[in-house]
Amino acid sequence: MRKTGWLVFMALCLPVAVSAGQLEPFKDIPIPLQNPQTPEKIELGKKLFFDRRLSGDGTMNCGTCHDPEQGYSDGLDISLSYPTTKNWRNSPTLFNVGLQKTLFHDGRAESLEDQAIFPMMSAYEMNQNLDFVEEEIRSVPEYVAEFAKAFGDPEVNLQRIAMAIAAFERTIVSNDSPLDRYLGGDTKALSPQALKGYEVFTGKGQCVNCHYGVNLADDKFHVLNVKENPDHLKDPRIAATRRFV
């Protein structure tokens, strides 16, 4: 009975495993019906993304941790945070973020519109009062005009701020990488060395068993038994207060 049950289990799992181990070329970012893309909204979102008014003391913006020059991350093992503090995680890249099913390291947001709000109100990130950010953006005449162009009327509110930022983030894509071109049928897109790596990745290395699809990930959470970052323990002041020392 146990053997039969095990065989049934394996039979059910096998199709999933086979389909999972496939890389896919880049595909269009899905756009939610309630937040359609427009050039005006994307441009507004880009302006907000790099606006330091979104932080409590006006020293940080989204690009502080998601720098285009650093692949829309920050290149640090532990991200800097609101002035005089540091975070306990690093900043993930925003490339192809519109394809992800869950957002943040803990998966607490399921849409880019929700995600855009969390860093603003986090004490360890931008530390902004959400009521204040509406008033600050509303007080800028240029913004009022741009909100009118993007949304059809000049109302400025937190939901629209998040929608505009999300619209911009959906344009951050890597759709013309050599790998995308190779998977799309261009057999000469990869260098000989990269092609050897691809063969290992999809073959004997079995990397593709976990890193598959468009984003080379499975959008799931896994217990990897990774130990706590030792930098947190080098100085008790860092571990206790998260402050630069």
GROMACS .gro file of C-alpha atoms in nm:
model
  245
    1MET     CA    1   0.000   0.000   0.000
    2ARG     CA    2   0.283   0.237   0.090
    3LYS     CA    3   0.462   0.160  -0.237
    4THR     CA    4   0.146   0.225  -0.440
    5GLY     CA    5   0.086   0.555  -0.263
    6TRP     CA    6   0.445   0.663  -0.325
    7LEU     CA    7   0.417   0.581  -0.696
    8VAL     CA    8   0.097   0.782  -0.725
    9PHE     CA    9   0.266   1.076  -0.551
   10MET     CA   10   0.564   1.061  -0.788
   11ALA     CA   11   0.336   1.037  -1.091
   12LEU     CA   12   0.155   1.352  -0.981
   13CYS     CA   13   0.478   1.540  -0.917
   14LEU     CA   14   0.661   1.437  -1.233
   15PRO     CA   15   0.475   1.664  -1.479
   16VAL     CA   16   0.537   1.961  -1.249
   17ALA     CA   17   0.908   1.883  -1.226
   18VAL     CA   18   0.942   1.846  -1.602
   19SER     CA   19   0.761   2.171  -1.679
   20ALA     CA   20   0.947   2.353  -1.401
   21GLY     CA   21   1.291   2.288  -1.551
   22GLN     CA   22   1.247   2.519  -1.849
   23LEU     CA   23   1.383   2.865  -1.922
   24GLU     CA   24   1.155   3.104  -2.106
   25PRO     CA   25   1.225   3.412  -2.318
   26PHE     CA   26   1.107   3.746  -2.189
   27LYS     CA   27   0.735   3.809  -2.219
   28ASP     CA   28   0.521   4.119  -2.179
   29ILE     CA   29   0.472   4.248  -1.826
   30PRO     CA   30   0.109   4.193  -1.720
   31ILE     CA   31  -0.074   4.521  -1.662
   32PRO     CA   32  -0.360   4.531  -1.407
   33LEU     CA   33  -0.690   4.654  -1.545
   34GLN     CA   34  -0.728   4.904  -1.260
   35ASN     CA   35  -0.392   5.068  -1.339
   36PRO     CA   36  -0.341   5.086  -1.717
   37GLN     CA   37  -0.008   5.212  -1.849
   38THR     CA   38   0.007   5.557  -2.009
   39PRO     CA   39   0.314   5.765  -2.100
   40GLU     CA   40   0.198   6.040  -1.864
   41LYS     CA   41   0.157   5.805  -1.571
   42ILE     CA   42   0.492   5.636  -1.633
   43GLU     CA   43   0.671   5.970  -1.650
   44LEU     CA   44   0.499   6.083  -1.329
   45GLY     CA   45   0.598   5.759  -1.158
   46LYS     CA   46   0.960   5.802  -1.264
   47LYS     CA   47   0.965   6.154  -1.122
   48LEU     CA   48   0.818   6.033  -0.792
   49PHE     CA   49   1.059   5.737  -0.780
   50PHE     CA   50   1.354   5.977  -0.767
   51ASP     CA   51   1.188   6.244  -0.549
   52ARG     CA   52   1.338   6.280  -0.201
   53ARG     CA   53   1.014   6.426  -0.069
   54LEU     CA   54   0.895   6.069  -0.026
   55SER     CA   55   1.129   6.028   0.274
   56GLY     CA   56   1.078   6.175   0.617
   57ASP     CA   57   1.369   6.418   0.615
   58GLY     CA   58   1.401   6.462   0.240
   59THR     CA   59   1.733   6.277   0.201
   60MET     CA   60   1.620   5.950   0.039
   61ASN     CA   61   1.417   5.837  -0.257
   62CYS     CA   62   1.335   5.498  -0.408
   63GLY     CA   63   1.651   5.523  -0.617
   64THR     CA   64   1.866   5.541  -0.304
   65CYS     CA   65   1.830   5.166  -0.261
   66HIS     CA   66   1.731   5.087  -0.620
   67ASP     CA   67   1.997   5.272  -0.817
   68PRO     CA   68   1.985   5.230  -1.198
   69GLU     CA   69   2.366   5.239  -1.202
   70GLN     CA   70   2.368   4.938  -0.968
   71GLY     CA   71   2.113   4.732  -1.159
   72TYR     CA   72   1.827   4.891  -0.964
   73SER     CA   73   1.977   4.760  -0.640
   74ASP     CA   74   2.250   4.919  -0.428
   75GLY     CA   75   2.536   4.669  -0.452
   76LEU     CA   76   2.561   4.634  -0.073
   77ASP     CA   77   2.532   4.322   0.141
   78ILE     CA   78   2.322   4.515   0.394
   79SER     CA   79   2.133   4.815   0.264
   80LEU     CA   80   2.172   5.159   0.411
   81SER     CA   81   1.848   5.289   0.548
   82TYR     CA   82   1.693   5.599   0.695
   83PRO     CA   83   1.982   5.830   0.796
   84THR     CA   84   2.188   5.692   1.087
   85THR     CA   85   2.026   5.349   1.061
   86LYS     CA   86   2.086   5.040   0.851
   87ASN     CA   87   1.852   4.771   0.735
   88TRP     CA   88   1.898   4.400   0.803
   89ARG     CA   89   1.844   4.293   0.442
   90ASN     CA   90   1.975   4.397   0.104
   91SER     CA   91   1.783   4.562  -0.176
   92PRO     CA   92   1.658   4.326  -0.447
   93THR     CA   93   1.686   4.436  -0.808
   94LEU     CA   94   1.380   4.582  -0.974
   95PHE     CA   95   1.454   4.433  -1.315
   96ASN     CA   96   1.145   4.244  -1.432
   97VAL     CA   97   0.979   4.309  -1.097
   98GLY     CA   98   0.646   4.328  -1.278
   99LEU     CA   99   0.666   3.952  -1.336
  100GLN     CA  100   0.700   3.864  -0.968
  101LYS     CA  101   0.407   3.714  -0.781
  102THR     CA  102   0.526   3.818  -0.434
  103LEU     CA  103   0.733   4.118  -0.332
  104PHE     CA  104   0.982   4.194  -0.054
  105HIS     CA  105   1.201   3.927   0.105
  106ASP     CA  106   0.909   3.822   0.325
  107GLY     CA  107   0.643   3.835   0.052
  108ARG     CA  108   0.421   4.081   0.235
  109ALA     CA  109   0.306   4.258  -0.083
  110GLU     CA  110   0.136   4.095  -0.380
  111SER     CA  111   0.122   4.393  -0.614
  112LEU     CA  112   0.357   4.675  -0.710
  113GLU     CA  113   0.091   4.923  -0.602
  114ASP     CA  114   0.101   4.779  -0.247
  115GLN     CA  115   0.477   4.748  -0.253
  116ALA     CA  116   0.530   5.115  -0.334
  117ILE     CA  117   0.378   5.226  -0.003
  118PHE     CA  118   0.567   5.005   0.244
  119PRO     CA  119   0.916   5.165   0.211
  120MET     CA  120   0.775   5.514   0.258
  121MET     CA  121   0.623   5.433   0.596
  122SER     CA  122   0.895   5.197   0.722
  123ALA     CA  123   1.105   5.343   1.004
  124TYR     CA  124   1.404   5.150   0.870
  125GLU     CA  125   1.362   5.273   0.515
  126MET     CA  126   1.217   5.613   0.422
  127ASN     CA  127   1.037   5.687   0.750
  128GLN     CA  128   0.771   5.915   0.604
  129ASN     CA  129   0.430   6.001   0.744
  130LEU     CA  130   0.185   5.900   0.472
  131ASP     CA  131  -0.041   6.197   0.539
  132PHE     CA  132   0.255   6.431   0.504
  133VAL     CA  133   0.370   6.285   0.173
  134GLU     CA  134   0.031   6.358   0.017
  135GLU     CA  135   0.048   6.718   0.137
  136GLU     CA  136   0.407   6.764   0.019
  137ILE     CA  137   0.336   6.638  -0.331
  138ARG     CA  138   0.007   6.829  -0.345
  139SER     CA  139   0.190   7.152  -0.261
  140VAL     CA  140   0.397   7.136  -0.581
  141PRO     CA  141   0.203   7.296  -0.872
  142GLU     CA  142   0.398   7.097  -1.132
  143TYR     CA  143   0.290   6.774  -0.966
  144VAL     CA  144  -0.075   6.877  -0.956
  145ALA     CA  145  -0.062   6.939  -1.332
  146GLU     CA  146   0.110   6.605  -1.394
  147PHE     CA  147  -0.144   6.414  -1.185
  148ALA     CA  148  -0.420   6.575  -1.392
  149LYS     CA  149  -0.252   6.454  -1.711
  150ALA     CA  150  -0.195   6.103  -1.575
  151PHE     CA  151  -0.531   6.047  -1.404
  152GLY     CA  152  -0.772   6.288  -1.570
  153ASP     CA  153  -0.810   6.522  -1.271
  154PRO     CA  154  -0.566   6.700  -1.035
  155GLU     CA  155  -0.640   6.500  -0.719
  156VAL     CA  156  -0.321   6.389  -0.543
  157ASN     CA  157  -0.350   6.100  -0.301
  158LEU     CA  158  -0.144   5.809  -0.176
  159GLN     CA  159  -0.316   5.555  -0.397
  160ARG     CA  160  -0.234   5.751  -0.709
  161ILE     CA  161   0.125   5.805  -0.596
  162ALA     CA  162   0.162   5.428  -0.559
  163MET     CA  163  -0.009   5.362  -0.893
  164ALA     CA  164   0.225   5.598  -1.075
  165ILE     CA  165   0.537   5.449  -0.916
  166ALA     CA  166   0.413   5.099  -0.998
  167ALA     CA  167   0.354   5.201  -1.360
  168PHE     CA  168   0.714   5.319  -1.386
  169GLU     CA  169   0.850   5.007  -1.217
  170ARG     CA  170   0.675   4.789  -1.476
  171THR     CA  171   0.895   4.950  -1.742
  172ILE     CA  172   1.216   4.831  -1.572
  173VAL     CA  173   1.283   4.522  -1.781
  174SER     CA  174   1.574   4.323  -1.921
  175ASN     CA  175   1.401   4.210  -2.237
  176ASP     CA  176   1.702   4.249  -2.466
  177SER     CA  177   1.963   4.046  -2.279
  178PRO     CA  178   2.174   3.791  -2.472
  179LEU     CA  179   1.991   3.511  -2.290
  180ASP     CA  180   1.651   3.650  -2.388
  181ARG     CA  181   1.761   3.672  -2.750
  182TYR     CA  182   1.901   3.318  -2.739
  183LEU     CA  183   1.582   3.179  -2.591
  184GLY     CA  184   1.388   3.372  -2.853
  185GLY     CA  185   1.567   3.187  -3.133
  186ASP     CA  186   1.891   3.381  -3.194
  187THR     CA  187   2.143   3.096  -3.176
  188LYS     CA  188   2.437   3.336  -3.197
  189ALA     CA  189   2.329   3.561  -2.908
  190LEU     CA  190   2.542   3.380  -2.647
  191SER     CA  191   2.921   3.376  -2.658
  192PRO     CA  192   3.090   3.032  -2.667
  193GLN     CA  193   3.177   3.065  -2.298
  194ALA     CA  194   2.823   3.172  -2.205
  195LEU     CA  195   2.681   2.885  -2.408
  196LYS     CA  196   2.892   2.638  -2.211
  197GLY     CA  197   2.759   2.793  -1.892
  198TYR     CA  198   2.405   2.765  -2.025
  199GLU     CA  199   2.458   2.396  -2.096
  200VAL     CA  200   2.584   2.337  -1.741
  201PHE     CA  201   2.300   2.547  -1.597
  202THR     CA  202   2.032   2.352  -1.782
  203GLY     CA  203   2.216   2.018  -1.780
  204LYS     CA  204   2.445   1.849  -1.534
  205GLY     CA  205   2.443   2.144  -1.294
  206GLN     CA  206   2.065   2.108  -1.253
  207CYS     CA  207   2.043   2.478  -1.166
  208VAL     CA  208   1.731   2.502  -1.380
  209ASN     CA  209   1.542   2.273  -1.142
  210CYS     CA  210   1.500   2.572  -0.909
  211HIS     CA  211   1.589   2.866  -1.134
  212TYR     CA  212   1.351   2.849  -1.427
  213GLY     CA  213   1.095   3.049  -1.621
  214VAL     CA  214   1.138   3.410  -1.731
  215ASN     CA  215   1.287   3.536  -1.403
  216LEU     CA  216   1.501   3.228  -1.335
  217ALA     CA  217   1.313   3.174  -1.010
  218ASP     CA  218   1.010   2.985  -0.883
  219ASP     CA  219   0.854   3.270  -0.680
  220LYS     CA  220   0.848   3.050  -0.372
  221PHE     CA  221   1.008   3.068  -0.030
  222HIS     CA  222   1.260   2.804   0.075
  223VAL     CA  223   1.428   2.720   0.403
  224LEU     CA  224   1.797   2.718   0.312
  225ASN     CA  225   1.947   2.717   0.663
  226VAL     CA  226   2.139   3.036   0.589
  227LYS     CA  227   2.295   3.172   0.906
  228GLU     CA  228   2.241   3.525   1.030
  229ASN     CA  229   2.463   3.786   0.871
  230PRO     CA  230   2.776   3.804   1.093
  231ASP     CA  231   2.800   4.181   1.042
  232HIS     CA  232   2.504   4.217   1.278
  233LEU     CA  233   2.706   4.060   1.558
  234LYS     CA  234   3.045   4.228   1.514
  235ASP     CA  235   2.945   4.528   1.721
  236PRO     CA  236   2.666   4.508   1.982
  237ARG     CA  237   2.561   4.863   1.900
  238ILE     CA  238   2.471   4.760   1.545
  239ALA     CA  239   2.275   4.456   1.661
  240ALA     CA  240   2.091   4.660   1.927
  241THR     CA  241   2.018   4.983   1.745
  242ARG     CA  242   2.085   4.916   1.374
  243ARG     CA  243   2.292   5.233   1.372
  244PHE     CA  244   2.605   5.320   1.180
  245VAL     CA  245   2.910   5.314   1.406
   0.00000   0.00000   0.00000
